[in-house]
């Protein structure tokens, strides 16, 4: 007599490990949360100490002193830090992909130098004294240098090496002009000293309205270039095999980076390390895919910029250190550590 054997217990299927795409998406969401917290800290913390209740009253209930400090100063400063930080990080990521150089930043192609030289010219020869005037001159200077670098780099036949060489040569010439004018004109030196450090302290609603259309247009264009830039980053031959239009991609990338960095520099002055460090760090987290690098850089760059600005308000109370100083102080050692760690990992 046959006796049926008891059914074997089914082996429980182990849950599938999260995909790399899901991990990246979660990391981007976490980055947005960190950005929101840093933005709140930027509104709540300043050279003038205010309690949470005073900050709340200033934002929603008060129309007096607290509102002047929180809404008139800190809120505008925070919004400018958000959009300018995103623009600097995004432009740095685009330029690193365009030049196939992980250490590239907007300064490599002379964009910062063009903006600075234009502002010095405006102060010295056109007697421009307002920040709103600086914005337009700085943006025009950055755009002119971007176009000149593109032309000298070979236009549609431009290569990463040619673009970098053209940008380096133009930057050297413009910084020489900048120093000469500032040495000969003490008034220009005094007025330029604050702008060239890089600061969010002079942020106003008018400044944000002036640069915001350029920043939005540059951001949309840069994010749309993620896929063709992925092909360009693989080398010219591979990009052509994949059907990428090298000349068009490079021209649009130069335009996006110039608009983004030019507008941010016009509003805040030249700020270093944001466009260099953040895309470099992001690449170590996401890998080489620009469809993830660009959004991550857009979110994490304002974290660095606003975080540095908040620290600058705290360490020198009741005065403050400008954000351009703080990004260099914080970014330099961190960047050296990351580069050394990466080099050690490769050995």
Short mmCIF file of C-alpha atoms in Angstrom, two decimals, residues 38-284:
data_model
loop_
_atom_site.label_atom_id
_atom_site.label_comp_id
_atom_site.label_asym_id
_atom_site.label_seq_id
_atom_site.Cartn_x
_atom_site.Cartn_y
_atom_site.Cartn_z
CA UNK A 38 19.68 73.24 4.77
CA UNK A 39 17.29 75.79 3.23
CA UNK A 40 15.35 75.93 6.51
CA UNK A 41 18.61 76.42 8.40
CA UNK A 42 19.51 79.26 6.04
CA UNK A 43 16.24 81.01 6.88
CA UNK A 44 16.44 80.33 10.62
CA UNK A 45 20.15 81.03 11.29
CA UNK A 46 21.97 84.28 10.73
CA UNK A 47 24.41 86.79 12.13
CA UNK A 48 21.51 88.20 14.15
CA UNK A 49 20.22 85.56 16.55
CA UNK A 50 16.48 84.91 16.38
CA UNK A 51 14.42 82.30 18.18
CA UNK A 52 12.26 79.84 16.20
CA UNK A 53 9.17 81.77 17.32
CA UNK A 54 10.65 85.03 16.01
CA UNK A 55 11.52 83.39 12.69
CA UNK A 56 7.98 82.05 12.41
CA UNK A 57 6.50 85.47 13.18
CA UNK A 58 8.81 87.06 10.65
CA UNK A 59 7.72 84.64 7.93
CA UNK A 60 3.97 84.53 8.47
CA UNK A 61 2.68 86.96 11.08
CA UNK A 62 4.89 90.00 11.50
CA UNK A 63 5.42 93.03 9.29
CA UNK A 64 8.09 94.74 11.36
CA UNK A 65 11.70 94.04 12.31
CA UNK A 66 11.49 90.27 12.19
CA UNK A 67 9.93 90.32 8.73
CA UNK A 68 12.67 92.64 7.49
CA UNK A 69 15.35 90.23 8.70
CA UNK A 70 13.70 86.91 7.81
CA UNK A 71 11.83 87.76 4.62
CA UNK A 72 13.74 90.79 3.40
CA UNK A 73 17.22 89.36 3.97
CA UNK A 74 17.34 85.64 4.69
CA UNK A 75 14.56 84.39 2.41
CA UNK A 76 15.92 86.22 -0.66
CA UNK A 77 19.40 85.07 0.24
CA UNK A 78 18.24 81.47 0.52
CA UNK A 79 16.38 81.51 -2.78
CA UNK A 80 19.39 82.99 -4.55
CA UNK A 81 21.63 80.36 -2.95
CA UNK A 82 19.30 77.60 -4.17
CA UNK A 83 19.19 78.72 -7.79
CA UNK A 84 22.81 79.88 -8.03
CA UNK A 85 24.14 76.72 -6.36
CA UNK A 86 22.13 74.52 -8.72
CA UNK A 87 23.41 76.51 -11.71
CA UNK A 88 27.07 76.27 -10.65
CA UNK A 89 26.91 72.54 -9.98
CA UNK A 90 25.02 71.80 -13.19
CA UNK A 91 27.38 73.89 -15.32
CA UNK A 92 30.38 72.16 -13.75
CA UNK A 93 28.93 68.72 -14.49
CA UNK A 94 28.21 69.67 -18.10
CA UNK A 95 31.72 71.06 -18.62
CA UNK A 96 33.34 67.98 -17.05
CA UNK A 97 31.43 65.80 -19.50
CA UNK A 98 32.12 68.12 -22.42
CA UNK A 99 35.89 68.27 -21.81
CA UNK A 100 36.10 64.68 -20.51
CA UNK A 101 38.01 66.13 -17.56
CA UNK A 102 36.72 65.33 -14.03
CA UNK A 103 38.60 68.37 -12.68
CA UNK A 104 37.00 70.88 -15.08
CA UNK A 105 34.89 73.74 -13.81
CA UNK A 106 33.48 76.97 -15.29
CA UNK A 107 36.77 78.73 -14.59
CA UNK A 108 38.56 76.37 -16.99
CA UNK A 109 36.75 77.90 -19.98
CA UNK A 110 37.16 81.51 -18.83
CA UNK A 111 33.52 82.15 -17.95
CA UNK A 112 34.28 83.50 -14.47
CA UNK A 113 37.09 85.65 -15.86
CA UNK A 114 34.80 87.09 -18.52
CA UNK A 115 32.17 88.05 -15.96
CA UNK A 116 34.74 89.61 -13.62
CA UNK A 117 36.43 91.60 -16.39
CA UNK A 118 33.07 92.93 -17.57
CA UNK A 119 32.14 94.10 -14.07
CA UNK A 120 35.51 95.87 -13.65
CA UNK A 121 34.97 97.58 -16.99
CA UNK A 122 31.48 98.67 -15.94
CA UNK A 123 32.75 100.14 -12.67
CA UNK A 124 35.80 101.88 -14.11
CA UNK A 125 34.62 103.20 -17.46
CA UNK A 126 30.81 103.36 -17.16
CA UNK A 127 30.53 104.31 -13.46
CA UNK A 128 28.11 101.48 -12.68
CA UNK A 129 27.60 101.19 -8.93
CA UNK A 130 24.46 99.08 -8.47
CA UNK A 131 24.25 95.30 -8.23
CA UNK A 132 21.53 95.27 -10.90
CA UNK A 133 24.00 96.92 -13.26
CA UNK A 134 26.71 94.41 -12.38
CA UNK A 135 24.35 91.56 -13.25
CA UNK A 136 23.92 92.53 -16.88
CA UNK A 137 27.56 93.37 -17.50
CA UNK A 138 28.71 90.15 -15.84
CA UNK A 139 26.30 88.06 -17.85
CA UNK A 140 27.31 89.72 -21.12
CA UNK A 141 31.00 89.22 -20.27
CA UNK A 142 30.48 85.54 -19.54
CA UNK A 143 28.49 85.06 -22.75
CA UNK A 144 31.10 86.88 -24.85
CA UNK A 145 33.94 84.77 -23.47
CA UNK A 146 31.94 81.58 -23.93
CA UNK A 147 31.38 82.47 -27.59
CA UNK A 148 35.06 83.40 -28.03
CA UNK A 149 36.25 80.14 -26.49
CA UNK A 150 33.91 78.22 -28.77
CA UNK A 151 35.25 80.09 -31.82
CA UNK A 152 38.92 79.72 -30.90
CA UNK A 153 38.38 76.08 -29.97
CA UNK A 154 37.35 75.30 -33.52
CA UNK A 155 33.57 75.89 -33.48
CA UNK A 156 31.93 72.72 -34.81
CA UNK A 157 35.33 71.05 -35.02
CA UNK A 158 36.09 71.85 -31.36
CA UNK A 159 37.69 69.18 -29.22
CA UNK A 160 37.96 69.01 -25.43
CA UNK A 161 41.67 69.87 -25.55
CA UNK A 162 41.15 72.88 -27.81
CA UNK A 163 38.35 74.24 -25.66
CA UNK A 164 40.41 73.88 -22.47
CA UNK A 165 43.46 75.55 -24.05
CA UNK A 166 41.41 78.42 -25.44
CA UNK A 167 39.68 78.96 -22.09
CA UNK A 168 42.95 78.89 -20.15
CA UNK A 169 44.60 81.43 -22.49
CA UNK A 170 41.63 83.81 -22.37
CA UNK A 171 41.39 83.51 -18.58
CA UNK A 172 45.05 84.46 -18.17
CA UNK A 173 44.65 87.50 -20.41
CA UNK A 174 41.46 88.68 -18.71
CA UNK A 175 42.80 88.26 -15.18
CA UNK A 176 45.85 90.29 -16.22
CA UNK A 177 43.51 93.03 -17.46
CA UNK A 178 41.47 92.76 -14.26
CA UNK A 179 44.47 93.22 -11.99
CA UNK A 180 45.86 96.12 -14.05
CA UNK A 181 42.60 98.08 -13.94
CA UNK A 182 42.08 97.49 -10.22
CA UNK A 183 45.65 98.58 -9.39
CA UNK A 184 45.31 101.79 -11.40
CA UNK A 185 41.84 102.68 -10.09
CA UNK A 186 41.46 102.66 -6.30
CA UNK A 187 37.74 103.34 -6.53
CA UNK A 188 37.25 100.29 -8.72
CA UNK A 189 39.34 98.24 -6.33
CA UNK A 190 37.15 99.24 -3.39
CA UNK A 191 33.89 98.48 -5.17
CA UNK A 192 35.13 95.25 -6.72
CA UNK A 193 36.59 93.83 -3.53
CA UNK A 194 33.22 92.71 -2.19
CA UNK A 195 31.88 91.35 -5.48
CA UNK A 196 34.96 89.32 -6.40
CA UNK A 197 34.90 87.40 -3.09
CA UNK A 198 31.53 85.85 -3.94
CA UNK A 199 28.57 86.58 -1.69
CA UNK A 200 24.86 86.00 -1.19
CA UNK A 201 24.53 88.90 1.24
CA UNK A 202 23.32 91.40 -1.38
CA UNK A 203 20.53 89.16 -2.66
CA UNK A 204 17.31 90.98 -3.51
CA UNK A 205 14.08 90.01 -5.19
CA UNK A 206 15.06 92.19 -8.16
CA UNK A 207 18.35 90.34 -8.63
CA UNK A 208 16.61 86.97 -8.51
CA UNK A 209 14.00 88.10 -11.06
CA UNK A 210 16.76 89.29 -13.39
CA UNK A 211 18.72 86.04 -13.47
CA UNK A 212 15.94 83.49 -12.95
CA UNK A 213 14.82 83.23 -16.62
CA UNK A 214 18.41 82.52 -17.70
CA UNK A 215 18.87 79.95 -14.94
CA UNK A 216 15.64 78.13 -15.81
CA UNK A 217 16.48 78.07 -19.53
CA UNK A 218 20.03 76.85 -18.87
CA UNK A 219 18.84 74.17 -16.46
CA UNK A 220 16.26 72.78 -18.89
CA UNK A 221 18.82 72.73 -21.72
CA UNK A 222 21.52 71.08 -19.61
CA UNK A 223 19.21 68.34 -18.33
CA UNK A 224 18.00 67.66 -21.87
CA UNK A 225 21.62 67.09 -22.97
CA UNK A 226 22.24 64.20 -20.55
CA UNK A 227 21.80 61.43 -23.12
CA UNK A 228 23.92 62.96 -25.95
CA UNK A 229 26.60 63.96 -23.42
CA UNK A 230 26.75 60.33 -22.30
CA UNK A 231 27.71 59.44 -25.87
CA UNK A 232 30.24 62.29 -26.14
CA UNK A 233 31.90 61.18 -22.89
CA UNK A 234 32.72 57.81 -24.52
CA UNK A 235 34.91 59.42 -27.15
CA UNK A 236 34.31 60.93 -30.56
CA UNK A 237 34.37 57.69 -32.54
CA UNK A 238 31.97 55.91 -30.21
CA UNK A 239 29.67 58.95 -30.11
CA UNK A 240 29.49 59.04 -33.91
CA UNK A 241 28.78 55.31 -33.99
CA UNK A 242 25.88 55.89 -31.59
CA UNK A 243 24.50 58.60 -33.86
CA UNK A 244 25.38 61.62 -31.72
CA UNK A 245 25.85 64.96 -33.44
CA UNK A 246 29.13 66.07 -31.87
CA UNK A 247 29.11 69.65 -33.13
CA UNK A 248 25.55 70.35 -32.03
CA UNK A 249 25.99 68.65 -28.64
CA UNK A 250 29.16 70.62 -27.88
CA UNK A 251 27.64 73.91 -29.01
CA UNK A 252 24.51 73.42 -26.89
CA UNK A 253 26.60 72.26 -23.91
CA UNK A 254 28.78 75.38 -24.13
CA UNK A 255 25.65 77.52 -24.36
CA UNK A 256 24.04 75.84 -21.34
CA UNK A 257 27.18 76.08 -19.19
CA UNK A 258 27.75 79.72 -20.16
CA UNK A 259 24.18 80.76 -19.41
CA UNK A 260 24.14 78.92 -16.07
CA UNK A 261 27.54 80.02 -14.80
CA UNK A 262 27.22 83.52 -16.26
CA UNK A 263 23.91 84.19 -14.54
CA UNK A 264 25.05 82.72 -11.21
CA UNK A 265 28.34 84.65 -11.29
CA UNK A 266 26.51 87.83 -12.23
CA UNK A 267 24.26 87.56 -9.19
CA UNK A 268 26.76 86.31 -6.59
CA UNK A 269 30.25 87.00 -7.91
CA UNK A 270 32.75 84.25 -8.79
CA UNK A 271 32.33 81.35 -6.35
CA UNK A 272 34.88 78.54 -6.56
CA UNK A 273 34.77 74.80 -5.85
CA UNK A 274 31.00 74.30 -6.17
CA UNK A 275 31.10 73.51 -9.89
CA UNK A 276 34.30 71.52 -9.44
CA UNK A 277 33.73 69.47 -6.31
CA UNK A 278 30.06 68.53 -6.31
CA UNK A 279 29.93 66.83 -9.75
CA UNK A 280 33.16 65.01 -8.89
CA UNK A 281 31.65 63.70 -5.64
CA UNK A 282 28.35 62.84 -7.30
CA UNK A 283 30.11 60.78 -9.96
CA UNK A 284 31.60 58.56 -7.25
#
